[in-house]
Coordinates of C-alpha atoms in Angstrom, one line a residue:
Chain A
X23 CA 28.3 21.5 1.6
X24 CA 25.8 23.1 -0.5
X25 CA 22.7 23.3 0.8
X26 CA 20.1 20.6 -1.4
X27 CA 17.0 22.1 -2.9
X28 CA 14.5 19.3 -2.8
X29 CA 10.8 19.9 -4.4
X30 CA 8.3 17.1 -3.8
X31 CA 6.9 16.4 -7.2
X32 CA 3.5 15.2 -5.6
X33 CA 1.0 16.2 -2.9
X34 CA -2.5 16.1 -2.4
X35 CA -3.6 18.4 0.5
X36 CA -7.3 18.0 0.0
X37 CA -10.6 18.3 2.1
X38 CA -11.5 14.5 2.5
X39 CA -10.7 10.9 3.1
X40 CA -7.5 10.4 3.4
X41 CA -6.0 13.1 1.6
X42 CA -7.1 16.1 4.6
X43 CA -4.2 18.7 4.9
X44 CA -4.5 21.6 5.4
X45 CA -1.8 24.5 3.7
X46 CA 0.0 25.0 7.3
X47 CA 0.1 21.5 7.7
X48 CA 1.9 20.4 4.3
X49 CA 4.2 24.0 4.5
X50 CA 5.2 22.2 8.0
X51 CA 5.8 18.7 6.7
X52 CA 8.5 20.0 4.0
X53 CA 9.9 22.2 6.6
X54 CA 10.6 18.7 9.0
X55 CA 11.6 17.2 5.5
X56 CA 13.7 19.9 4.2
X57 CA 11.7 19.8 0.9
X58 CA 12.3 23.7 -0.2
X59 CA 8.7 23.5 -2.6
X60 CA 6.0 21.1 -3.5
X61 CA 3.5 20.6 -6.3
X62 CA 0.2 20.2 -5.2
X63 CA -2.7 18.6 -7.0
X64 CA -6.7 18.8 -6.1
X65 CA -8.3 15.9 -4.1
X66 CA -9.7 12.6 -5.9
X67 CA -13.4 14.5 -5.9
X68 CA -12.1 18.1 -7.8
X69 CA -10.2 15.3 -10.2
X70 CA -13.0 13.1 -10.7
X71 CA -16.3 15.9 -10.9
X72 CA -15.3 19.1 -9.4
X73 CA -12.5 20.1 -11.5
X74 CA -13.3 24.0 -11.1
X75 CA -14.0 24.5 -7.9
X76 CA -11.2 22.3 -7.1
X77 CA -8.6 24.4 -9.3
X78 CA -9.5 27.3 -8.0
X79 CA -9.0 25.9 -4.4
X80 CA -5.9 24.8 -5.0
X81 CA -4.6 28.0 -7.1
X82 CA -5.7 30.1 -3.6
X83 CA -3.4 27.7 -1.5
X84 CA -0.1 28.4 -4.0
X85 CA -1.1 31.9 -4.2
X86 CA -0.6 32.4 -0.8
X87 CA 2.9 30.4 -0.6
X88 CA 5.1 33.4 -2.5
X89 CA 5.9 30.2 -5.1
X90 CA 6.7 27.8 -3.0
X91 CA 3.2 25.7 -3.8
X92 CA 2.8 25.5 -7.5
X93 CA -0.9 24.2 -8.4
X94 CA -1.4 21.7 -10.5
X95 CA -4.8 21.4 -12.0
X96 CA -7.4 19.0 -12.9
X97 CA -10.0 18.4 -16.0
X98 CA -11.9 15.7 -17.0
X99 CA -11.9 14.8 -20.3
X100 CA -15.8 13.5 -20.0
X101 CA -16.6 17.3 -19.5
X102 CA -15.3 17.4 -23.5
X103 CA -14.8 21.3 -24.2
X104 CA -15.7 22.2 -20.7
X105 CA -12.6 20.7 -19.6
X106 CA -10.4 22.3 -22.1
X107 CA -11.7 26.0 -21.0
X108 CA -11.5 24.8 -17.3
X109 CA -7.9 23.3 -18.1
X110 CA -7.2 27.2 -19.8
X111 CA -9.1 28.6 -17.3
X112 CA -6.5 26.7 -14.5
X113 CA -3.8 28.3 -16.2
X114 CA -4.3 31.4 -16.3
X115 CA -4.8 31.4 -12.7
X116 CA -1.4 29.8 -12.4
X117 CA -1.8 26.2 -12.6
X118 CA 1.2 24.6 -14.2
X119 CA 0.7 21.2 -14.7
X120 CA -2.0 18.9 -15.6
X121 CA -3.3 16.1 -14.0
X122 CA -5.0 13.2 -15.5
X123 CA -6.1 10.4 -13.2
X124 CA -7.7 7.9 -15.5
X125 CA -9.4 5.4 -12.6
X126 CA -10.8 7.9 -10.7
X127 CA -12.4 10.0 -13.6
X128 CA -13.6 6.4 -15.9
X129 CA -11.6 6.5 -18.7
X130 CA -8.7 4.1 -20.4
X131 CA -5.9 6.6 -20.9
X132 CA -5.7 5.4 -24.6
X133 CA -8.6 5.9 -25.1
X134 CA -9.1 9.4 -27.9
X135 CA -11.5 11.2 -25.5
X136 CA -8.6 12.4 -24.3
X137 CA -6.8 13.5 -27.1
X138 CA -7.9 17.2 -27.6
X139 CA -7.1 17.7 -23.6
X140 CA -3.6 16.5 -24.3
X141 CA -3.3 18.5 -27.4
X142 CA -4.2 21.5 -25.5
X143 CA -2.0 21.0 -22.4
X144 CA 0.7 20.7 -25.0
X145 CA -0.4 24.0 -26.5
X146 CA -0.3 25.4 -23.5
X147 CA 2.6 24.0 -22.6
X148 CA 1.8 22.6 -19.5
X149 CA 3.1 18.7 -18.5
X150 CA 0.7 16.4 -17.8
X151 CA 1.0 14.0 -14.7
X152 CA -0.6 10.9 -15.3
X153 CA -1.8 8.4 -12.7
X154 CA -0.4 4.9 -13.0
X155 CA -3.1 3.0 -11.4
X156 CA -5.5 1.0 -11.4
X157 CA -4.3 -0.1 -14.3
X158 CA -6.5 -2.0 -16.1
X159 CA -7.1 1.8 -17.5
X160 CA -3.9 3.5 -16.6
X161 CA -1.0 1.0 -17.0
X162 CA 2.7 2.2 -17.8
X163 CA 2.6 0.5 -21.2
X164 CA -0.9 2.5 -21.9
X165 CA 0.7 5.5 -20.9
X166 CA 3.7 4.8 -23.3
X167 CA 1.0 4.7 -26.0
X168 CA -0.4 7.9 -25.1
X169 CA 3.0 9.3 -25.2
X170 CA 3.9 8.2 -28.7
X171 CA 0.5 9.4 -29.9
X172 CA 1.0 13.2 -28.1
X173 CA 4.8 13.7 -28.8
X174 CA 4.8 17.5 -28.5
X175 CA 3.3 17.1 -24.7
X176 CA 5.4 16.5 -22.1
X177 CA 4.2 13.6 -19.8
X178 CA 5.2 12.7 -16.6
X179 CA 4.5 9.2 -15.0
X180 CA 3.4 8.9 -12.1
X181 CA 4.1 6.2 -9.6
X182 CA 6.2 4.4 -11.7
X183 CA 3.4 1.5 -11.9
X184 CA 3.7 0.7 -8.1
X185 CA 3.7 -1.8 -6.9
X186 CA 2.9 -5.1 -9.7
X187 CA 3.6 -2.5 -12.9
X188 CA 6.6 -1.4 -12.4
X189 CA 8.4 -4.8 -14.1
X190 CA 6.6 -2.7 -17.0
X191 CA 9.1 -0.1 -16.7
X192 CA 12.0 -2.0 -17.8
X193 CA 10.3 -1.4 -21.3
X194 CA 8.8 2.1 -21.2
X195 CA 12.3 3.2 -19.9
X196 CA 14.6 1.3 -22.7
X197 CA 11.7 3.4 -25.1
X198 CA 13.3 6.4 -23.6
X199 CA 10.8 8.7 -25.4
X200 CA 11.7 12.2 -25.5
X201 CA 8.2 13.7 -23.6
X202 CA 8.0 11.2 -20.8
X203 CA 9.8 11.5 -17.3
X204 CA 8.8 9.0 -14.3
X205 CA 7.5 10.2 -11.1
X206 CA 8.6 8.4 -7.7
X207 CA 5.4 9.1 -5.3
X208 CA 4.6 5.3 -4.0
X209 CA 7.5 3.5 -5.5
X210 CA 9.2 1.1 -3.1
X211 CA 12.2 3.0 -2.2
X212 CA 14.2 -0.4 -2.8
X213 CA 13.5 -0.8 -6.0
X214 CA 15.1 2.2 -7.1
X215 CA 17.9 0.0 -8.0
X216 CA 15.9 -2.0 -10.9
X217 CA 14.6 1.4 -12.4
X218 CA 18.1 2.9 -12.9
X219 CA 19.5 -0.8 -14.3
X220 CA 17.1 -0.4 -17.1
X221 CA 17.6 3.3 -17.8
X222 CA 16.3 6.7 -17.4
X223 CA 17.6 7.8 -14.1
X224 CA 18.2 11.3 -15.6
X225 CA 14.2 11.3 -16.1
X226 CA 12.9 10.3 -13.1
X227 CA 11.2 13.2 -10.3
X228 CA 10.9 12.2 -6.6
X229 CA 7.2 12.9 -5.0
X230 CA 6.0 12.1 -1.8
X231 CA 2.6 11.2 -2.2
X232 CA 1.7 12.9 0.5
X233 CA -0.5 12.9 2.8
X234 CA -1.2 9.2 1.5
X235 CA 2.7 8.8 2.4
X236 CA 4.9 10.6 5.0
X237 CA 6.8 13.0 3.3
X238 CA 9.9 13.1 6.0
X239 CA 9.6 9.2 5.6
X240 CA 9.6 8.6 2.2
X241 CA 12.6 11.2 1.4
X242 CA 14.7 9.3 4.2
X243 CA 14.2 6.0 2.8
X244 CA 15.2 7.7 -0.5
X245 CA 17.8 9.0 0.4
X246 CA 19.4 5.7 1.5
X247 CA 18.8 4.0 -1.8
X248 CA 18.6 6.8 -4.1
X249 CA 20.9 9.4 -2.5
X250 CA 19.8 13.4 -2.7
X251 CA 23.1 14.4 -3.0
X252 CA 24.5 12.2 -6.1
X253 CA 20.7 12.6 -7.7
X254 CA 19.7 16.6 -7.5
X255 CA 18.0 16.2 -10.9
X256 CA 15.7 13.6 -9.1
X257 CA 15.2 15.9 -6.1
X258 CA 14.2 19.2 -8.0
X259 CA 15.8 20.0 -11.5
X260 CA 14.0 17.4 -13.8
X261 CA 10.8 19.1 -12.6
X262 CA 12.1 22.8 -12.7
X263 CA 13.2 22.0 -16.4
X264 CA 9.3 20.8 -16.9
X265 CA 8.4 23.9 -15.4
X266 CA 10.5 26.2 -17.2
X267 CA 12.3 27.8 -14.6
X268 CA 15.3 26.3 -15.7
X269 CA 16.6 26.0 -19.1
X270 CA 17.3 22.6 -20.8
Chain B
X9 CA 8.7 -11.5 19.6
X10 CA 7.7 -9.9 16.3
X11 CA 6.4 -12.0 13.2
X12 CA 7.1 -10.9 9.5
X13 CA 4.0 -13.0 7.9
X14 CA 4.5 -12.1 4.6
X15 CA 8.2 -13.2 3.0
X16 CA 9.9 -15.5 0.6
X17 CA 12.9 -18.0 0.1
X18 CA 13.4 -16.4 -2.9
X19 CA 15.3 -17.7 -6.2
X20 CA 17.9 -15.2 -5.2
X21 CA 18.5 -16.3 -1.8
X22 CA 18.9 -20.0 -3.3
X23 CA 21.2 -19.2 -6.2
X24 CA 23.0 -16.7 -3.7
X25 CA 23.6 -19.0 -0.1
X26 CA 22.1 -22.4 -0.9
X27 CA 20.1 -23.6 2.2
X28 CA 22.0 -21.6 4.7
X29 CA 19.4 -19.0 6.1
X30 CA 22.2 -17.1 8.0
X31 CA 22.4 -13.9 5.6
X32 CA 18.5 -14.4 5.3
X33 CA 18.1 -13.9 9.0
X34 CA 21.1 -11.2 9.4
X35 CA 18.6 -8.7 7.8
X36 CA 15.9 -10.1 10.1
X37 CA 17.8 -9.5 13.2
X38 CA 18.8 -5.8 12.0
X39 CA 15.1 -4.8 13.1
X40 CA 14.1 -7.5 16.0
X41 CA 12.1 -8.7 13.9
X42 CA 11.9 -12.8 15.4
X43 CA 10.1 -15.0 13.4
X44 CA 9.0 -15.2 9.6
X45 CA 6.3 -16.9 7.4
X46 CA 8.4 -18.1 4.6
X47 CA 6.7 -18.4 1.2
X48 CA 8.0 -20.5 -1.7
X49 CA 9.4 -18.7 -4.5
X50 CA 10.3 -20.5 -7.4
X51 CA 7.7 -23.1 -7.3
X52 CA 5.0 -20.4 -7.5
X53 CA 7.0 -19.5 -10.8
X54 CA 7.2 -22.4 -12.7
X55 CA 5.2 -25.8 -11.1
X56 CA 7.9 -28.3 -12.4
X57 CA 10.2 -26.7 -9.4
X58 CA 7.9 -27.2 -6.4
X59 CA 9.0 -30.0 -5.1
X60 CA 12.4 -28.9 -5.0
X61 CA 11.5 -25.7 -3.6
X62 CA 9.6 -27.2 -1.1
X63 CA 12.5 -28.9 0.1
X64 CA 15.0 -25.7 0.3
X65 CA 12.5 -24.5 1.7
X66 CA 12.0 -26.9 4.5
X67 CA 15.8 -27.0 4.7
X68 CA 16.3 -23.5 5.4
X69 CA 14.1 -23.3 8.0
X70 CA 15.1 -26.2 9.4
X71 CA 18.3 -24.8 10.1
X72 CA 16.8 -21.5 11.6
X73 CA 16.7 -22.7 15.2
X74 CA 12.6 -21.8 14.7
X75 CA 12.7 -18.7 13.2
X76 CA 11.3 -19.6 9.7
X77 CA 8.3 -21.3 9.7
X78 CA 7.3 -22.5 6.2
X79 CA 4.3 -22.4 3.6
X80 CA 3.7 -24.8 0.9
X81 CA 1.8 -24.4 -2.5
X82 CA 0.7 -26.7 -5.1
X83 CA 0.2 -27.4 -8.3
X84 CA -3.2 -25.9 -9.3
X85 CA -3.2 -28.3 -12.7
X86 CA -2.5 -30.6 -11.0
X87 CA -5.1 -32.1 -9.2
X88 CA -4.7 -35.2 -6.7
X89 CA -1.2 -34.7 -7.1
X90 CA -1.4 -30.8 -5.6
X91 CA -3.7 -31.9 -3.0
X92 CA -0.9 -34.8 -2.2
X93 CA 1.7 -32.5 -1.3
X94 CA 0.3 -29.9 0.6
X95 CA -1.0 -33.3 2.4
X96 CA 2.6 -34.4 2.6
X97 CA 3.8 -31.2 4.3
X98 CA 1.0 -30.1 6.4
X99 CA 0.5 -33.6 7.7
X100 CA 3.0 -34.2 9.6
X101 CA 3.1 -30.3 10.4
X102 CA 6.3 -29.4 9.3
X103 CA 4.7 -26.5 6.8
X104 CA 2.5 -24.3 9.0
X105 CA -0.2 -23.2 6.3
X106 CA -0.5 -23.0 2.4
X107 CA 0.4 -20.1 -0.3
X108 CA -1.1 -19.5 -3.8
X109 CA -0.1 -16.8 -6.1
X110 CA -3.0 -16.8 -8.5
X111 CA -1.3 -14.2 -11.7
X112 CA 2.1 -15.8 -10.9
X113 CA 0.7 -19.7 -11.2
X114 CA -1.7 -19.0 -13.5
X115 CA -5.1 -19.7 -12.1
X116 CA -8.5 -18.2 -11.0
X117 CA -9.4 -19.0 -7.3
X118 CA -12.6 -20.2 -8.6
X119 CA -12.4 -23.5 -9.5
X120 CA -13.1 -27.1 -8.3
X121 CA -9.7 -27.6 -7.1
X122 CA -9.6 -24.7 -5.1
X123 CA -12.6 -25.5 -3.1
X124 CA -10.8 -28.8 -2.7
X125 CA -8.0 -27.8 -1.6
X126 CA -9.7 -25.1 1.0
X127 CA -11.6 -28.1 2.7
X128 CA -8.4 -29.8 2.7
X129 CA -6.0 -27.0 4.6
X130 CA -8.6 -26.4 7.2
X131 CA -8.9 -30.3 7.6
X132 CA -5.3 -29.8 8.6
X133 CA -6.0 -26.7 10.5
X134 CA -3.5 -24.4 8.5
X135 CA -4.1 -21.1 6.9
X136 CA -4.3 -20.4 3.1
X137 CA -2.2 -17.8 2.4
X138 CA -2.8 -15.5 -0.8
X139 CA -1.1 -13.0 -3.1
X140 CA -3.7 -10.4 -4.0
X141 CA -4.3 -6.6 -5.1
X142 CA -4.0 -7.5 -8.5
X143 CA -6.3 -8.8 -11.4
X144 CA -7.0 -10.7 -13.2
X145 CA -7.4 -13.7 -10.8
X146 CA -6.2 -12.0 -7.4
X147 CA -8.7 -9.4 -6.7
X148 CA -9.3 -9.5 -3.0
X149 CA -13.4 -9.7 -3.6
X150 CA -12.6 -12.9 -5.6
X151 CA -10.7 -14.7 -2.4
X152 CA -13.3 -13.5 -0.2
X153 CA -16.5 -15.3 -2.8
X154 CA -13.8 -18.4 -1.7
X155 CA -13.8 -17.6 1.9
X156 CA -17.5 -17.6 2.0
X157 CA -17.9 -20.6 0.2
X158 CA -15.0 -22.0 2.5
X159 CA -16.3 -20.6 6.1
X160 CA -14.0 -23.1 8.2
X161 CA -10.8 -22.5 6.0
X162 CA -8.9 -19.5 7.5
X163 CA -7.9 -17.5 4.3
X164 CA -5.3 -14.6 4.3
X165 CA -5.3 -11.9 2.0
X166 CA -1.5 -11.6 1.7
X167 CA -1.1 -8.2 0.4
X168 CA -4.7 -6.1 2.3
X169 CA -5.1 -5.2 -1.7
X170 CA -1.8 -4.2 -2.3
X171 CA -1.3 0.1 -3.2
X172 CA -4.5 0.1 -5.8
X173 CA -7.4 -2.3 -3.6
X174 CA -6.9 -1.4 0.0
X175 CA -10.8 -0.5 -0.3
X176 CA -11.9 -3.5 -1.5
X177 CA -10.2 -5.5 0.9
X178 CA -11.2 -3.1 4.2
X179 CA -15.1 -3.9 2.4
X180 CA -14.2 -7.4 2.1
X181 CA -12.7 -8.0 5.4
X182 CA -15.7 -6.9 6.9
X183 CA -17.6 -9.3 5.2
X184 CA -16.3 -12.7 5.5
X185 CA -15.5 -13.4 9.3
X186 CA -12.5 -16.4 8.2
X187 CA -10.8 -13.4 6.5
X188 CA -7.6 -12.3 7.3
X189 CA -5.6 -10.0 5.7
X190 CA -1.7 -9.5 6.1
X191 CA -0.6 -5.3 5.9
X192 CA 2.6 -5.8 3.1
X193 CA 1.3 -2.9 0.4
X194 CA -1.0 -0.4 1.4
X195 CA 0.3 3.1 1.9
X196 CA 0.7 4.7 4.8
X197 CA -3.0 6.6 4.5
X198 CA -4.2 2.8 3.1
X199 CA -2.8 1.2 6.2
X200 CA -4.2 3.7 8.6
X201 CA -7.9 2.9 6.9
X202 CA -7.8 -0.8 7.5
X203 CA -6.5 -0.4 11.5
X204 CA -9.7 2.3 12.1
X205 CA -12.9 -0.2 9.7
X206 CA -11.4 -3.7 10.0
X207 CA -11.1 -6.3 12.9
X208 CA -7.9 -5.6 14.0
X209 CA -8.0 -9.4 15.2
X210 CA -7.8 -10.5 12.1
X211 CA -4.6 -8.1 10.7
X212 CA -0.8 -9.2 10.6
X213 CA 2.1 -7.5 9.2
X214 CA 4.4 -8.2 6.2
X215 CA 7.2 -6.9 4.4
X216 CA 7.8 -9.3 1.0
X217 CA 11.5 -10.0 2.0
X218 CA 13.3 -12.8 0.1
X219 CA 11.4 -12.2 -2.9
X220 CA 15.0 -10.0 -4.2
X221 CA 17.8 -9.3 -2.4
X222 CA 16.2 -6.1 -1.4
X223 CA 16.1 -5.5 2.5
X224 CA 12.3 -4.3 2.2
X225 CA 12.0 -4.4 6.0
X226 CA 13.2 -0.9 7.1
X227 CA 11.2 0.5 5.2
X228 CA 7.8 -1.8 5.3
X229 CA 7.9 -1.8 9.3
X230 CA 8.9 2.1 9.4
X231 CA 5.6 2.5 7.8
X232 CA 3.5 0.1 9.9
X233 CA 4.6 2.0 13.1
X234 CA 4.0 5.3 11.8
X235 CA 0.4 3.9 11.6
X236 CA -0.1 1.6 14.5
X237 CA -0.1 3.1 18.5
X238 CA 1.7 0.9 20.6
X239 CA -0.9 -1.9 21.7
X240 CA -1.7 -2.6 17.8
X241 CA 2.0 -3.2 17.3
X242 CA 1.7 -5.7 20.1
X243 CA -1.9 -7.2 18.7
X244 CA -0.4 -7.6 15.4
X245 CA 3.3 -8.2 15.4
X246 CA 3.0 -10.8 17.5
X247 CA -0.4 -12.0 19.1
X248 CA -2.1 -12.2 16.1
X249 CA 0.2 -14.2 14.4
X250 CA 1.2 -17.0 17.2
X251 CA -3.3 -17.3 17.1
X252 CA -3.0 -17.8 13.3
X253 CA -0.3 -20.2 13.6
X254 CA -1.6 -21.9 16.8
X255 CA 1.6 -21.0 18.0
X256 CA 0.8 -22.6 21.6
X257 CA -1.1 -25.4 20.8

């Protein structure tokens, strides 16, 4: 048999609360998983005020990883032009992906202060992960919107509106916009079967969550109901096509 | 003995195998997992149906040699004539304790009725059993304004706040002392915080089977235990429940 490349699309090995892991301890995780790479994102602080600090923490733990961590990176769109030089600033550094976590940093995601962010992740050609959750300000329907409204950035979903959302999906996946894909992190492994009945199962990206989740836990359970060996562009090629490193 | 305090005889299971709990059970037994709360389903979907859910309901567990011990709702529109049949079913104790699904029938917590009907459950000496973790009406600071207007009506927060408001209920546990809260949502890291700041006397364990087909107990209990040592699986698997229940009265 082949031997499966699984990346976790997901992880949060931060300095506090509950997301504390250290490099070494997440590098160990996917090795008892048999996850090959991971994205990892700052913590809810570096989101929410400390976007620099936090970027540049999380751009030293990929460096160090020969590519097997790829940073993500995190702006505020309260910060206004700050963020937009902090989001460049991320990149260049090697950040590859944007993360927008609407509840944690006070904004609605429909709301247009975060339209020239958007506009210059697209620019930059860099996908934006987007929080589902609360969502009162980050809802899989508001996210839809946002995706309409920024069609030449690339959006991923995350969480799939977990847990009372995701009977929103049915509609956001039958939309079947061209820029949004559906990350997995805290989605009921059982209910993988109602997100593939109403479409996009070539969109979606497995993620962990971890530390929130168990990595070697969540990808078991996955397996089972969303098998890694029928679904390798769950497990790693949907987000290597985000990333560029694979063409399509 | 391990009690499942937060599942459903769901629409499925009725269309599916009638009142024969057999298949129900068959998932049950694949994780020794004895006993079960059982929620109704359709009747928190569409008032018209609870009496006849109600009856399944008390059907099916009737035939489960023990296993299945049922929850009754009520009509929230519906005044004297809600407060009549969770009278009819807790009276005679054949339902064990009450559940309300505030989004999914449609009302807040904080009305007239519902301070009615919280005197009236603990008249009986059942628990109320919530759905929460979700606005508009089932926020789990919302239940706990009712459990401290209510402080001799045992009230269960069914979900602990669900994925998004594991905070609020850890902050709302430890507030109101008639406050339970039943872990069927949280994340692993969610579940770990409420066993380390809340009463772990007050916590049971839940997986939402029966609401689909889905067996959602592998994976709901996997979880628990990755969080729980050894003597919290005993506290709240099984000696919490049987206290909630009055299991040896």
């Amino acid at each position: 048999m082949a031997e499966r490349r699984i990346i976790d699309g997901y992880t949060t090995p931060g300095t506090e609360r509950e997301t504390v892991m250290s490099v070494e301890a997440l590098l160990g995780a996917m090795d008892v998983a048999g996850v090959a790479r991971a994205v990892i994102a700052p913590d809810d602080r570096e989101l929410a005020v400390d976007n620099v600090a936090g970027n540049a923490r999380v751009a030293a733990m990929a460096s160090r990883t020969d590519g097997r961590l790829i940073a993500a990176c995190g702006a505020n769109p309260w910060f206004g032009d700050q963020s937009i030089e902090s989001l460049r600033e991320a990149r260049a550094s090697g950040a590859r992906m944007l993360v927008l976590a609407p509840a944690l940093q006070g904004f609605s995601v429909v709301d247009e202060l975060v339209d020239p962010l958007m506009r210059a992740a697209g620019e930059l050609s860099m996908p934006v992960y987007v929080h589902t959750g609360q969502h009162a300000v980050g809802s899989p329907a508001q996210v839809l919107l946002l995706a309409e409204r920024h069609a030449s950035t690339r959006i991923i979903l995350g969480h799939c509106g977990t847990t009372d959302y995701v009977a929103d999906m049915r509609f956001v996946l039958e939309a079947a916009l061209p820029n949004l894909w559906y990350e997995l992190s805290f989605v009921r492994p059982f209910a993988m079967s109602v997100l593939h009945e109403a479409g996009g199962s070539d969109r979606f990206i497995w993620g962990s969550g971890a530390p929130r989740n168990d990595m070697s836990m969540q990808l078991r359970h996955f397996d089972e109901h969303w098998p890694i060996d029928e679904h390798p562009v769950t497990y790693a090629e949907n987000l290597l096509r985000l990333l560029g490193e694979v063409a399509g | 003995m391990i009690f499942d305090c937060h599942t459903h005889w769901g629409m499925c299971f009725v269309e599916r195998d009638g009142r024969d709990p057999s298949a129900w059970l068959a998932v049950m037994d694949r994780y020794n997992v004895t006993h079960a709360i059982v929620l109704p389903h359709a009747g928190l979907e569409h008032a018209g149906h609870i009496a006849d859910d109600h009856d399944d309901l008390a059907a099916v567990c009737a035939a489960s040699d023990g296993r299945m011990i049922p929850f009754v709702t009520a009509n929230p529109l519906d005044g004297d004539g809600g407060l009549a049949e969770i009278d009819r079913w807790l009276g005679d104790g054949e339902a064990r304790g009450v559940k309300f699904h505030p989004w999914l029938q449609g009302m807040s917590v904080c009305t007239p009725f519902m301070d009615e009907v919280c005197e009236r459950v603990a008249a009986h000496g059942a628990p109320i059993l919530f759905h929460d973790g979700t606005p508009p009406y089932s926020l789990p600071a919302q239940i706990g304004m009712l459990a401290r207007r209510h402080p001799r009506t045992t009230i269960v927060l069914g979900h602990t706040g669900l994925f998004e408001y594991w905070r609020e209920a850890i902050a709302v546990m430890n507030a109101r002392d008639n406050l339970w809260a039943c872990l069927c949502g949280p994340q692993l890291e969610g579940v770990r915080q409420v066993l380390a700041r809340c009463d772990r006397t007050r916590l049971l364990w839940g997986s939402d089977f029966g609401f689909t087909l889905f067996d959602a107990l592998g994976y709901q209990l996997d979880l628990f235990r990755q969080a729980a040592d050894d003597p919290t699986c005993q506290r709240i698997l099984e000696d919490n429940p049987r206290r909630l229940l009055r299991w040896d009265a």
